[in-house]
Amino acid sequence: MPDRPASTSSTTSAPSVGVANDVVNVALLKGAVARLAPVLPLLTELGERFARTGHELALVGGPVRDAFLGRVSPDLDLTTDASPDEIIEAVLGWADAHWDIGREFGTIGLRKGEHTIEITTYRADVYDRTSRKPEVMFGDTLEGDLGRRDFSVNAMAIRLPSLEFVDVHGGLADLAARRLMTPAAPEESFADDPLRMLRAARFASQLGFEVAPEVRAAMTDRAQSLEIVSAERIRDEFTKLLLSPRPRVGLTLLVDTGLADVFVPELPALRLELDEHHRHKDVYEHSLIVLEQAIDLEGPADGPPESVPGPDLVLRLAALFHDIGKPATRRFEPGGGVSFHHHELVGAKLTSKRMKAMRFDKDTTKQVARLVELHLRFHGYGDGQWTDSAVRRYVTDAGPLLPRLHRLTRSDSTTRNARKAQRLRTAYDDLEARIAKLAAEEELAAVRPELDGNEIAQALGIKPGPVLGEAYKYLLSVRLDDGPIGKDAAREKLLAWWAEREAGDRG
């Protein structure tokens, strides 16, 4: 483990630290104070209440780390030597509300004004290392509590109300170096909780930090131990990674260490061996570029739905998974070519299967799989020879996913051939212009048959049931093929279809 000075010191005005001048970043300290200034009166007041009852209280973890990074944390996490009952006793009459949903883990939540605060009793958990569930044990010192945390940058604290900065594991030095290191030896930390390996990848993407070499080595050595972690917890960490500003960093770390092989093996499987003439792309690298390009096309967080406000999980998953059907469909053709026929259909099935295994919800799974299935549809557009009927079907098949499909399709162009790239952009510009024109003329977003269910039943003299559904689908195909033709013409086509169907049944 690198030599990272530890320290604890105090001041009555702002957090301070007494370590060597070549390590301490004074700008970080000043920035932390500035970021915490709006909540320091509240935290000091709460700390004084705990002190009057004879208990310790400290701001800890993410809020402290973010303050030193110059970021505003949405969370206020505190830790104490008080038991859950004693926490409630200390905040009664001060907090606007409190709840004890996390009581078994020592956590009490409370609200004060616009702030939500979580206070947790010092922990000294013991792991049996055959499951991720620890035997919850309460500790009696802040230093002991900090030693059980995932990374040193998350193991810094500020005692309240004294504002003493506590850094017994060199977190500030690691933060200044933008480095992820564990308080304990990495192999011990990950043996206690394998999920921390995924958190390393997630923080690398979220914070832009480098993972210490010994941490990376431990991740590689212990990758298979991730199997004991529940699919839901893995999904949540993977989702946070994908929604980070730089998901490529974390994804690359997951693949290189072998962690991805445990829970999303389709991703490393994209690293197809190149043929000797390098006639096809590295699908893995291509997929990461598509993901980055899709992120660049997301709209602002407060933008309208049609802009696909970012970060958008459905679009990012679709970009990452859009080609996962290629390994299963790769064929080497005579003459040295390589084909991946129907990889979009195979990929949609693989996407659905993997997302179900990771316990994603049904709606998200369905949307991502549908985008994977549709991502090649545009390539039949060529130089714009699609009929209006084909354009209508493109819009109808995409449905509400159309804004995401636009972005996924545009992102899927990673060619270095400038002419080809420009040709694809121009073709898609043309398609979007045609969609806009037809949408203005025909309300494409809500394409329906020109006769509703009651009108169809009345025209054919039938009752609701499978036959009515069949007739409805027929009229929908008429609407897509011919555009608006009016109720009378639609009724005539329906009756002609019905007569032909009846004749077929008699024959």
Short mmCIF file of C-alpha atoms in Angstrom, two decimals:
data_model
loop_
_atom_site.label_atom_id
_atom_site.label_comp_id
_atom_site.label_asym_id
_atom_site.label_seq_id
_atom_site.Cartn_x
_atom_site.Cartn_y
_atom_site.Cartn_z
CA MET A 1 0.00 0.00 0.00
CA PRO A 2 1.38 3.47 -0.85
CA ASP A 3 2.52 5.76 1.92
CA ARG A 4 -0.49 8.00 2.44
CA PRO A 5 -0.31 10.13 5.61
CA ALA A 6 -3.23 9.87 8.01
CA SER A 7 -4.36 12.69 10.23
CA THR A 8 -6.94 14.09 12.59
CA SER A 9 -7.00 17.71 13.67
CA SER A 10 -9.58 20.29 14.57
CA THR A 11 -10.55 23.92 14.36
CA THR A 12 -13.57 25.88 15.47
CA SER A 13 -14.10 27.65 12.15
CA ALA A 14 -13.47 25.18 9.35
CA PRO A 15 -12.16 21.67 8.73
CA SER A 16 -8.40 21.46 8.67
CA VAL A 17 -5.80 18.73 8.34
CA GLY A 18 -2.29 18.46 9.69
CA VAL A 19 -0.37 16.49 7.08
CA ALA A 20 2.75 17.28 5.11
CA ASN A 21 2.54 20.40 2.96
CA ASP A 22 3.41 18.47 -0.19
CA VAL A 23 0.25 16.37 0.26
CA VAL A 24 -2.31 18.82 1.57
CA ASN A 25 -4.17 20.68 -1.13
CA VAL A 26 -5.18 23.94 0.51
CA ALA A 27 -7.50 24.71 -2.38
CA LEU A 28 -9.39 21.50 -1.65
CA LEU A 29 -9.86 22.52 1.98
CA LYS A 30 -11.10 25.99 1.08
CA GLY A 31 -13.40 24.57 -1.56
CA ALA A 32 -14.83 22.07 0.93
CA VAL A 33 -15.64 24.83 3.40
CA ALA A 34 -17.33 26.88 0.69
CA ARG A 35 -19.47 23.95 -0.41
CA LEU A 36 -20.47 23.01 3.14
CA ALA A 37 -21.15 26.60 4.24
CA PRO A 38 -24.91 26.51 3.43
CA VAL A 39 -25.49 23.45 5.65
CA LEU A 40 -22.86 24.00 8.35
CA PRO A 41 -25.25 25.91 10.68
CA LEU A 42 -27.75 23.04 10.49
CA LEU A 43 -25.07 20.38 11.00
CA THR A 44 -23.50 22.30 13.87
CA GLU A 45 -26.87 22.69 15.57
CA LEU A 46 -27.52 18.93 15.20
CA GLY A 47 -24.02 18.12 16.48
CA GLU A 48 -24.62 20.24 19.57
CA ARG A 49 -27.82 18.31 20.34
CA PHE A 50 -25.92 15.02 20.22
CA ALA A 51 -23.07 16.45 22.33
CA ARG A 52 -25.56 17.50 25.03
CA THR A 53 -26.75 13.88 25.25
CA GLY A 54 -23.16 12.66 25.53
CA HIS A 55 -22.87 11.26 22.01
CA GLU A 56 -20.55 11.81 19.02
CA LEU A 57 -21.77 12.85 15.57
CA ALA A 58 -19.86 13.25 12.26
CA LEU A 59 -20.58 14.01 8.65
CA VAL A 60 -19.11 11.14 6.68
CA GLY A 61 -18.60 9.56 3.27
CA GLY A 62 -19.95 11.00 0.02
CA PRO A 63 -20.90 14.46 1.31
CA VAL A 64 -17.37 15.03 2.66
CA ARG A 65 -15.76 13.67 -0.51
CA ASP A 66 -17.98 15.80 -2.75
CA ALA A 67 -17.27 18.92 -0.69
CA PHE A 68 -13.54 18.46 -1.31
CA LEU A 69 -14.24 17.87 -5.00
CA GLY A 70 -16.13 21.15 -5.21
CA ARG A 71 -19.47 19.40 -5.77
CA VAL A 72 -22.77 19.80 -3.96
CA SER A 73 -23.89 16.44 -2.59
CA PRO A 74 -27.63 15.71 -2.53
CA ASP A 75 -27.10 13.59 0.60
CA LEU A 76 -26.30 14.39 4.20
CA ASP A 77 -24.96 11.17 5.73
CA LEU A 78 -23.91 11.20 9.36
CA THR A 79 -22.59 8.60 11.76
CA THR A 80 -22.71 8.38 15.55
CA ASP A 81 -22.01 6.21 18.58
CA ALA A 82 -25.67 6.61 19.58
CA SER A 83 -28.03 3.65 19.12
CA PRO A 84 -31.09 4.02 16.87
CA ASP A 85 -33.30 4.70 19.91
CA GLU A 86 -30.84 7.29 21.17
CA ILE A 87 -30.73 8.94 17.72
CA ILE A 88 -34.51 9.32 17.76
CA GLU A 89 -34.37 10.74 21.29
CA ALA A 90 -31.77 13.30 20.20
CA VAL A 91 -33.77 14.58 17.20
CA LEU A 92 -37.25 14.62 18.78
CA GLY A 93 -38.55 18.17 18.80
CA TRP A 94 -35.88 19.27 16.31
CA ALA A 95 -36.57 17.24 13.18
CA ASP A 96 -39.74 17.97 11.20
CA ALA A 97 -40.16 14.21 10.70
CA HIS A 98 -38.22 11.00 11.20
CA TRP A 99 -38.47 7.36 10.05
CA ASP A 100 -36.74 4.16 11.03
CA ILE A 101 -37.02 1.97 7.91
CA GLY A 102 -33.28 1.21 8.20
CA ARG A 103 -33.32 0.61 11.95
CA GLU A 104 -31.98 -2.97 11.68
CA PHE A 105 -28.86 -1.53 10.04
CA GLY A 106 -28.67 1.27 12.59
CA THR A 107 -30.01 3.98 10.26
CA ILE A 108 -32.59 6.60 11.17
CA GLY A 109 -33.80 9.06 8.51
CA LEU A 110 -35.10 12.53 9.24
CA ARG A 111 -36.20 15.70 7.53
CA LYS A 112 -35.36 19.23 8.62
CA GLY A 113 -36.72 21.92 6.37
CA GLU A 114 -35.63 21.10 2.82
CA HIS A 115 -32.89 18.73 3.97
CA THR A 116 -33.07 14.95 4.26
CA ILE A 117 -30.55 13.47 6.68
CA GLU A 118 -29.56 9.88 7.46
CA ILE A 119 -27.82 9.09 10.75
CA THR A 120 -26.29 5.64 11.21
CA THR A 121 -24.81 4.06 14.31
CA TYR A 122 -21.09 3.20 13.99
CA ARG A 123 -20.77 -0.16 12.26
CA ALA A 124 -18.28 -2.99 12.82
CA ASP A 125 -19.84 -5.66 10.61
CA VAL A 126 -18.48 -9.18 10.31
CA TYR A 127 -18.67 -11.04 6.98
CA ASP A 128 -18.67 -14.82 6.61
CA ARG A 129 -17.50 -14.33 2.97
CA THR A 130 -19.87 -16.99 1.62
CA SER A 131 -22.65 -14.46 1.11
CA ARG A 132 -22.78 -10.71 0.76
CA LYS A 133 -25.04 -10.29 3.79
CA PRO A 134 -22.98 -9.23 6.81
CA GLU A 135 -23.71 -9.93 10.43
CA VAL A 136 -24.69 -6.42 11.45
CA MET A 137 -22.66 -5.30 14.45
CA PHE A 138 -22.49 -1.81 15.93
CA GLY A 139 -19.11 -0.23 16.67
CA ASP A 140 -18.00 2.28 19.27
CA THR A 141 -15.47 4.51 17.47
CA LEU A 142 -15.54 6.73 14.42
CA GLU A 143 -12.11 5.46 13.33
CA GLY A 144 -13.37 1.87 13.40
CA ASP A 145 -16.42 2.82 11.36
CA LEU A 146 -14.28 4.55 8.72
CA GLY A 147 -12.08 1.46 8.38
CA ARG A 148 -15.00 -0.66 7.11
CA ARG A 149 -15.87 1.69 4.25
CA ASP A 150 -15.25 0.93 0.58
CA PHE A 151 -12.63 3.49 -0.47
CA SER A 152 -10.39 5.93 1.35
CA VAL A 153 -11.98 8.92 -0.42
CA ASN A 154 -15.27 7.80 1.14
CA ALA A 155 -13.67 7.24 4.55
CA MET A 156 -13.18 10.88 5.55
CA ALA A 157 -15.31 12.56 8.18
CA ILE A 158 -15.95 15.89 9.88
CA ARG A 159 -16.82 15.71 13.57
CA LEU A 160 -19.73 17.84 14.71
CA PRO A 161 -20.02 20.38 16.19
CA SER A 162 -16.24 20.84 16.50
CA LEU A 163 -15.65 20.58 12.72
CA GLU A 164 -12.62 18.36 13.28
CA PHE A 165 -11.53 16.76 10.01
CA VAL A 166 -10.81 13.03 10.39
CA ASP A 167 -8.78 11.24 7.75
CA VAL A 168 -7.15 8.09 9.14
CA HIS A 169 -6.74 6.35 5.77
CA GLY A 170 -5.17 9.04 3.59
CA GLY A 171 -8.38 9.85 1.74
CA LEU A 172 -7.45 13.46 1.06
CA ALA A 173 -4.13 12.43 -0.47
CA ASP A 174 -5.93 9.90 -2.66
CA LEU A 175 -8.51 12.48 -3.59
CA ALA A 176 -5.81 14.97 -4.57
CA ALA A 177 -4.18 12.24 -6.68
CA ARG A 178 -7.61 11.27 -8.10
CA ARG A 179 -6.95 7.68 -7.04
CA LEU A 180 -9.25 4.94 -5.75
CA MET A 181 -7.71 2.93 -2.91
CA THR A 182 -9.34 0.85 -0.17
CA PRO A 183 -8.84 1.60 3.56
CA ALA A 184 -7.91 -2.05 4.19
CA ALA A 185 -5.92 -4.28 1.82
CA PRO A 186 -7.99 -4.52 -1.39
CA GLU A 187 -8.20 -8.31 -1.37
CA GLU A 188 -9.56 -8.18 2.21
CA SER A 189 -12.01 -5.39 1.42
CA PHE A 190 -13.36 -7.22 -1.64
CA ALA A 191 -13.51 -10.52 0.21
CA ASP A 192 -15.77 -8.81 2.75
CA ASP A 193 -17.99 -7.30 0.07
CA PRO A 194 -17.45 -8.21 -3.62
CA LEU A 195 -19.91 -5.51 -4.68
CA ARG A 196 -17.16 -3.01 -3.90
CA MET A 197 -15.42 -4.11 -7.09
CA LEU A 198 -18.37 -2.83 -9.12
CA ARG A 199 -18.39 0.31 -7.06
CA ALA A 200 -14.74 0.85 -8.03
CA ALA A 201 -15.73 0.76 -11.70
CA ARG A 202 -18.70 3.03 -11.04
CA PHE A 203 -16.64 5.63 -9.14
CA ALA A 204 -13.97 5.53 -11.84
CA SER A 205 -16.68 6.58 -14.32
CA GLN A 206 -18.49 9.02 -12.05
CA LEU A 207 -15.48 10.79 -10.59
CA GLY A 208 -12.88 10.28 -13.29
CA PHE A 209 -10.48 8.63 -10.81
CA GLU A 210 -7.79 6.07 -11.56
CA VAL A 211 -8.01 2.73 -9.81
CA ALA A 212 -4.84 1.95 -7.85
CA PRO A 213 -2.83 -0.93 -9.39
CA GLU A 214 -3.29 -3.12 -6.30
CA VAL A 215 -7.04 -2.50 -6.41
CA ARG A 216 -7.18 -3.51 -10.07
CA ALA A 217 -5.14 -6.64 -9.33
CA ALA A 218 -7.49 -7.62 -6.51
CA MET A 219 -10.51 -7.05 -8.75
CA THR A 220 -9.01 -9.42 -11.31
CA ASP A 221 -8.09 -12.06 -8.74
CA ARG A 222 -11.47 -11.98 -7.02
CA ALA A 223 -13.77 -11.41 -10.01
CA GLN A 224 -15.57 -14.75 -9.62
CA SER A 225 -16.56 -13.89 -6.06
CA LEU A 226 -19.07 -11.45 -7.54
CA GLU A 227 -21.30 -14.49 -8.11
CA ILE A 228 -22.49 -14.34 -4.49
CA VAL A 229 -23.94 -10.83 -4.98
CA SER A 230 -27.63 -10.54 -5.84
CA ALA A 231 -28.63 -9.63 -9.39
CA GLU A 232 -30.55 -6.61 -8.10
CA ARG A 233 -27.52 -5.08 -6.38
CA ILE A 234 -25.35 -5.69 -9.44
CA ARG A 235 -28.01 -4.13 -11.66
CA ASP A 236 -28.17 -1.02 -9.50
CA GLU A 237 -24.40 -0.48 -9.62
CA PHE A 238 -24.29 -1.20 -13.36
CA THR A 239 -27.09 1.30 -13.92
CA LYS A 240 -25.29 4.02 -11.95
CA LEU A 241 -22.16 3.34 -14.00
CA LEU A 242 -24.04 3.63 -17.30
CA LEU A 243 -25.67 6.89 -16.22
CA SER A 244 -22.31 8.42 -15.28
CA PRO A 245 -20.58 11.05 -17.45
CA ARG A 246 -17.89 8.60 -18.68
CA PRO A 247 -19.27 5.04 -18.67
CA ARG A 248 -16.55 3.80 -21.05
CA VAL A 249 -13.98 4.06 -18.22
CA GLY A 250 -15.91 1.77 -15.90
CA LEU A 251 -17.04 -0.63 -18.63
CA THR A 252 -13.45 -1.08 -19.81
CA LEU A 253 -12.39 -1.81 -16.24
CA LEU A 254 -15.17 -4.40 -15.86
CA VAL A 255 -14.13 -6.17 -19.06
CA ASP A 256 -10.37 -6.02 -18.44
CA THR A 257 -10.65 -7.42 -14.90
CA GLY A 258 -13.05 -10.22 -15.85
CA LEU A 259 -15.92 -8.86 -13.76
CA ALA A 260 -18.12 -8.42 -16.82
CA ASP A 261 -17.76 -12.13 -17.59
CA VAL A 262 -19.66 -12.85 -14.38
CA PHE A 263 -22.83 -10.81 -14.96
CA VAL A 264 -22.83 -9.48 -18.55
CA PRO A 265 -20.68 -11.92 -20.60
CA GLU A 266 -22.16 -10.64 -23.86
CA LEU A 267 -20.05 -7.49 -23.51
CA PRO A 268 -16.56 -9.09 -23.45
CA ALA A 269 -17.80 -11.53 -26.11
CA LEU A 270 -17.87 -8.59 -28.52
CA ARG A 271 -14.08 -8.66 -28.65
CA LEU A 272 -14.14 -10.78 -31.79
CA GLU A 273 -10.86 -11.94 -33.24
CA LEU A 274 -10.03 -9.88 -36.29
CA ASP A 275 -9.35 -11.75 -39.49
CA GLU A 276 -5.81 -11.47 -40.80
CA HIS A 277 -6.74 -8.69 -43.23
CA HIS A 278 -8.70 -6.68 -40.62
CA ARG A 279 -11.75 -6.60 -42.87
CA HIS A 280 -14.25 -6.03 -40.09
CA LYS A 281 -14.41 -3.76 -37.09
CA ASP A 282 -13.63 -4.57 -33.50
CA VAL A 283 -17.27 -4.90 -32.40
CA TYR A 284 -16.42 -4.20 -28.76
CA GLU A 285 -14.65 -0.92 -29.52
CA HIS A 286 -17.38 -0.01 -32.01
CA SER A 287 -20.05 -0.52 -29.33
CA LEU A 288 -18.23 1.73 -26.86
CA ILE A 289 -17.95 4.46 -29.51
CA VAL A 290 -21.66 4.11 -30.34
CA LEU A 291 -22.44 4.52 -26.64
CA GLU A 292 -20.33 7.66 -26.41
CA GLN A 293 -21.90 9.11 -29.57
CA ALA A 294 -25.40 8.33 -28.28
CA ILE A 295 -24.60 10.16 -25.04
CA ASP A 296 -23.49 13.18 -27.09
CA LEU A 297 -26.92 13.20 -28.78
CA GLU A 298 -28.92 13.20 -25.53
CA GLY A 299 -30.85 16.37 -24.79
CA PRO A 300 -30.44 18.53 -21.68
CA ALA A 301 -31.79 17.06 -18.45
CA ASP A 302 -34.66 19.55 -18.43
CA GLY A 303 -35.40 19.22 -22.15
CA PRO A 304 -38.69 18.00 -23.71
CA PRO A 305 -39.24 14.23 -24.10
CA GLU A 306 -38.57 14.32 -27.84
CA SER A 307 -35.03 15.56 -27.11
CA VAL A 308 -34.31 12.40 -25.05
CA PRO A 309 -33.16 14.20 -21.90
CA GLY A 310 -29.96 12.74 -20.53
CA PRO A 311 -28.77 10.66 -18.94
CA ASP A 312 -31.19 8.19 -20.59
CA LEU A 313 -30.82 4.58 -19.45
CA VAL A 314 -32.84 3.04 -22.30
CA LEU A 315 -30.80 4.75 -25.02
CA ARG A 316 -27.49 3.93 -23.33
CA LEU A 317 -28.35 0.26 -22.82
CA ALA A 318 -29.52 -0.03 -26.43
CA ALA A 319 -26.30 1.58 -27.68
CA LEU A 320 -24.18 -0.80 -25.60
CA PHE A 321 -26.16 -3.92 -26.53
CA HIS A 322 -27.12 -3.14 -30.14
CA ASP A 323 -24.55 -5.55 -31.63
CA ILE A 324 -24.49 -8.34 -29.02
CA GLY A 325 -26.04 -10.67 -31.59
CA LYS A 326 -22.94 -10.47 -33.80
CA PRO A 327 -20.78 -13.16 -32.15
CA ALA A 328 -23.58 -15.74 -32.57
CA THR A 329 -24.27 -14.79 -36.20
CA ARG A 330 -20.76 -14.22 -37.56
CA ARG A 331 -20.03 -16.11 -40.76
CA PHE A 332 -16.89 -16.02 -42.90
CA GLU A 333 -17.99 -15.78 -46.52
CA PRO A 334 -16.18 -17.04 -49.61
CA GLY A 335 -13.66 -14.45 -50.71
CA GLY A 336 -12.83 -13.35 -47.20
CA GLY A 337 -15.95 -11.37 -46.28
CA VAL A 338 -17.67 -11.50 -42.92
CA SER A 339 -21.43 -11.41 -42.39
CA PHE A 340 -23.73 -11.06 -39.38
CA HIS A 341 -27.13 -11.86 -40.91
CA HIS A 342 -30.11 -11.17 -38.63
CA HIS A 343 -27.85 -10.16 -35.75
CA GLU A 344 -30.41 -7.52 -34.78
CA LEU A 345 -33.07 -10.19 -34.19
CA VAL A 346 -30.70 -12.47 -32.29
CA GLY A 347 -29.40 -9.45 -30.38
CA ALA A 348 -32.90 -8.42 -29.32
CA LYS A 349 -33.49 -11.88 -27.82
CA LEU A 350 -30.11 -11.89 -26.08
CA THR A 351 -30.75 -8.39 -24.74
CA SER A 352 -34.10 -9.41 -23.30
CA LYS A 353 -32.62 -12.54 -21.73
CA ARG A 354 -29.69 -10.70 -20.16
CA MET A 355 -31.77 -7.82 -18.83
CA LYS A 356 -34.28 -10.24 -17.28
CA ALA A 357 -31.40 -12.08 -15.60
CA MET A 358 -30.21 -8.75 -14.20
CA ARG A 359 -33.74 -8.06 -12.91
CA PHE A 360 -34.43 -4.96 -14.99
CA ASP A 361 -38.11 -4.07 -15.03
CA LYS A 362 -40.28 -5.34 -17.87
CA ASP A 363 -40.88 -1.98 -19.51
CA THR A 364 -37.19 -1.01 -19.67
CA THR A 365 -36.29 -4.49 -20.96
CA LYS A 366 -38.96 -4.35 -23.65
CA GLN A 367 -37.89 -0.89 -24.84
CA VAL A 368 -34.18 -1.71 -25.04
CA ALA A 369 -34.78 -5.02 -26.84
CA ARG A 370 -37.08 -3.28 -29.34
CA LEU A 371 -34.45 -0.65 -30.12
CA VAL A 372 -31.85 -3.38 -30.67
CA GLU A 373 -34.27 -5.12 -33.03
CA LEU A 374 -34.94 -1.92 -35.00
CA HIS A 375 -31.44 -0.46 -35.12
CA LEU A 376 -30.69 -1.72 -38.65
CA ARG A 377 -34.07 -0.83 -40.17
CA PHE A 378 -32.81 2.50 -41.52
CA HIS A 379 -30.11 0.82 -43.60
CA GLY A 380 -32.78 -0.36 -46.02
CA TYR A 381 -33.54 3.29 -46.76
CA GLY A 382 -30.65 3.60 -49.19
CA ASP A 383 -30.85 6.81 -51.17
CA GLY A 384 -34.41 7.59 -50.12
CA GLN A 385 -36.33 5.12 -52.23
CA TRP A 386 -38.71 4.19 -49.39
CA THR A 387 -42.36 4.72 -50.14
CA ASP A 388 -44.54 6.79 -47.86
CA SER A 389 -45.94 3.47 -46.65
CA ALA A 390 -42.47 2.31 -45.56
CA VAL A 391 -41.88 5.58 -43.74
CA ARG A 392 -45.22 5.23 -41.94
CA ARG A 393 -44.32 1.70 -40.87
CA TYR A 394 -40.92 2.85 -39.60
CA VAL A 395 -42.62 5.44 -37.40
CA THR A 396 -45.39 3.08 -36.28
CA ASP A 397 -43.02 0.23 -35.45
CA ALA A 398 -40.83 2.56 -33.38
CA GLY A 399 -43.82 4.16 -31.65
CA PRO A 400 -42.76 6.29 -28.67
CA LEU A 401 -39.19 4.99 -29.07
CA LEU A 402 -38.73 6.98 -32.30
CA PRO A 403 -36.65 9.84 -30.75
CA ARG A 404 -34.31 7.26 -29.22
CA LEU A 405 -34.19 5.25 -32.46
CA HIS A 406 -33.15 8.41 -34.32
CA ARG A 407 -30.22 8.86 -31.94
CA LEU A 408 -29.24 5.19 -31.84
CA THR A 409 -29.22 4.96 -35.63
CA ARG A 410 -27.13 8.09 -36.05
CA SER A 411 -24.73 6.90 -33.34
CA ASP A 412 -24.24 3.57 -35.10
CA SER A 413 -22.11 5.22 -37.79
CA THR A 414 -18.47 4.93 -36.72
CA THR A 415 -16.91 4.73 -40.16
CA ARG A 416 -13.67 6.63 -40.74
CA ASN A 417 -14.66 7.11 -44.38
CA ALA A 418 -15.72 10.76 -44.46
CA ARG A 419 -17.78 10.38 -47.65
CA LYS A 420 -19.65 7.37 -46.33
CA ALA A 421 -20.32 9.10 -43.01
CA GLN A 422 -21.66 12.19 -44.78
CA ARG A 423 -23.83 10.04 -47.05
CA LEU A 424 -25.39 8.29 -44.04
CA ARG A 425 -26.02 11.60 -42.25
CA THR A 426 -27.64 13.08 -45.34
CA ALA A 427 -29.84 10.01 -45.85
CA TYR A 428 -31.04 10.12 -42.26
CA ASP A 429 -31.63 13.87 -42.46
CA ASP A 430 -33.83 13.13 -45.46
CA LEU A 431 -35.72 10.39 -43.61
CA GLU A 432 -36.38 12.64 -40.64
CA ALA A 433 -37.59 15.39 -42.97
CA ARG A 434 -40.02 12.97 -44.62
CA ILE A 435 -41.23 11.77 -41.23
CA ALA A 436 -41.85 15.37 -40.15
CA LYS A 437 -43.76 16.12 -43.38
CA LEU A 438 -45.96 13.04 -43.10
CA ALA A 439 -46.46 13.62 -39.39
CA ALA A 440 -47.74 17.13 -40.08
CA GLU A 441 -50.10 15.84 -42.74
CA GLU A 442 -51.32 12.63 -41.11
CA GLU A 443 -50.68 12.75 -37.35
CA LEU A 444 -48.28 9.80 -37.61
CA ALA A 445 -47.71 9.61 -33.88
CA ALA A 446 -51.27 8.34 -33.46
CA VAL A 447 -51.90 6.28 -36.58
CA ARG A 448 -55.17 4.35 -36.26
CA PRO A 449 -57.53 2.66 -38.73
CA GLU A 450 -60.08 5.12 -40.07
CA LEU A 451 -62.88 3.02 -38.59
CA ASP A 452 -62.86 2.31 -34.87
CA GLY A 453 -63.79 -1.02 -33.30
CA ASN A 454 -67.50 -0.22 -33.03
CA GLU A 455 -67.68 0.92 -36.65
CA ILE A 456 -65.89 -2.22 -37.84
CA ALA A 457 -68.24 -4.46 -35.84
CA GLN A 458 -71.27 -2.64 -37.22
CA ALA A 459 -70.06 -2.80 -40.82
CA LEU A 460 -69.38 -6.55 -40.63
CA GLY A 461 -72.19 -7.49 -38.26
CA ILE A 462 -69.83 -9.18 -35.80
CA LYS A 463 -69.24 -9.06 -32.06
CA PRO A 464 -66.01 -8.22 -30.23
CA GLY A 465 -63.49 -11.04 -30.38
CA PRO A 466 -60.51 -12.40 -32.34
CA VAL A 467 -62.19 -11.81 -35.72
CA LEU A 468 -62.76 -8.15 -34.90
CA GLY A 469 -59.07 -7.90 -33.97
CA GLU A 470 -58.13 -9.42 -37.33
CA ALA A 471 -60.28 -6.87 -39.14
CA TYR A 472 -58.76 -4.04 -37.13
CA LYS A 473 -55.24 -5.13 -38.09
CA TYR A 474 -56.26 -5.26 -41.74
CA LEU A 475 -57.57 -1.69 -41.68
CA LEU A 476 -54.40 -0.57 -39.88
CA SER A 477 -52.31 -2.02 -42.72
CA VAL A 478 -54.54 -0.13 -45.18
CA ARG A 479 -53.93 3.08 -43.26
CA LEU A 480 -50.16 2.52 -43.27
CA ASP A 481 -50.02 1.59 -46.96
CA ASP A 482 -52.44 4.15 -48.40
CA GLY A 483 -52.47 6.95 -45.85
CA PRO A 484 -55.77 8.71 -45.03
CA ILE A 485 -58.47 7.64 -47.54
CA GLY A 486 -61.63 8.55 -45.64
CA LYS A 487 -64.20 6.43 -43.81
CA ASP A 488 -66.23 5.49 -46.89
CA ALA A 489 -63.22 4.20 -48.82
CA ALA A 490 -61.95 2.40 -45.72
CA ARG A 491 -65.37 0.72 -45.28
CA GLU A 492 -65.34 -0.40 -48.92
CA LYS A 493 -61.89 -1.97 -48.52
CA LEU A 494 -62.99 -3.64 -45.30
CA LEU A 495 -66.07 -5.16 -46.94
CA ALA A 496 -64.03 -6.37 -49.91
CA TRP A 497 -61.52 -7.98 -47.53
CA TRP A 498 -64.38 -9.57 -45.57
CA ALA A 499 -65.99 -10.99 -48.72
CA GLU A 500 -62.68 -12.46 -49.84
CA ARG A 501 -62.13 -13.93 -46.39
CA GLU A 502 -65.60 -15.47 -46.32
CA ALA A 503 -65.11 -16.96 -49.77
CA GLY A 504 -61.83 -18.45 -48.63
CA ASP A 505 -63.51 -20.03 -45.61
CA ARG A 506 -66.23 -21.58 -47.77
CA GLY A 507 -63.67 -22.92 -50.20
#
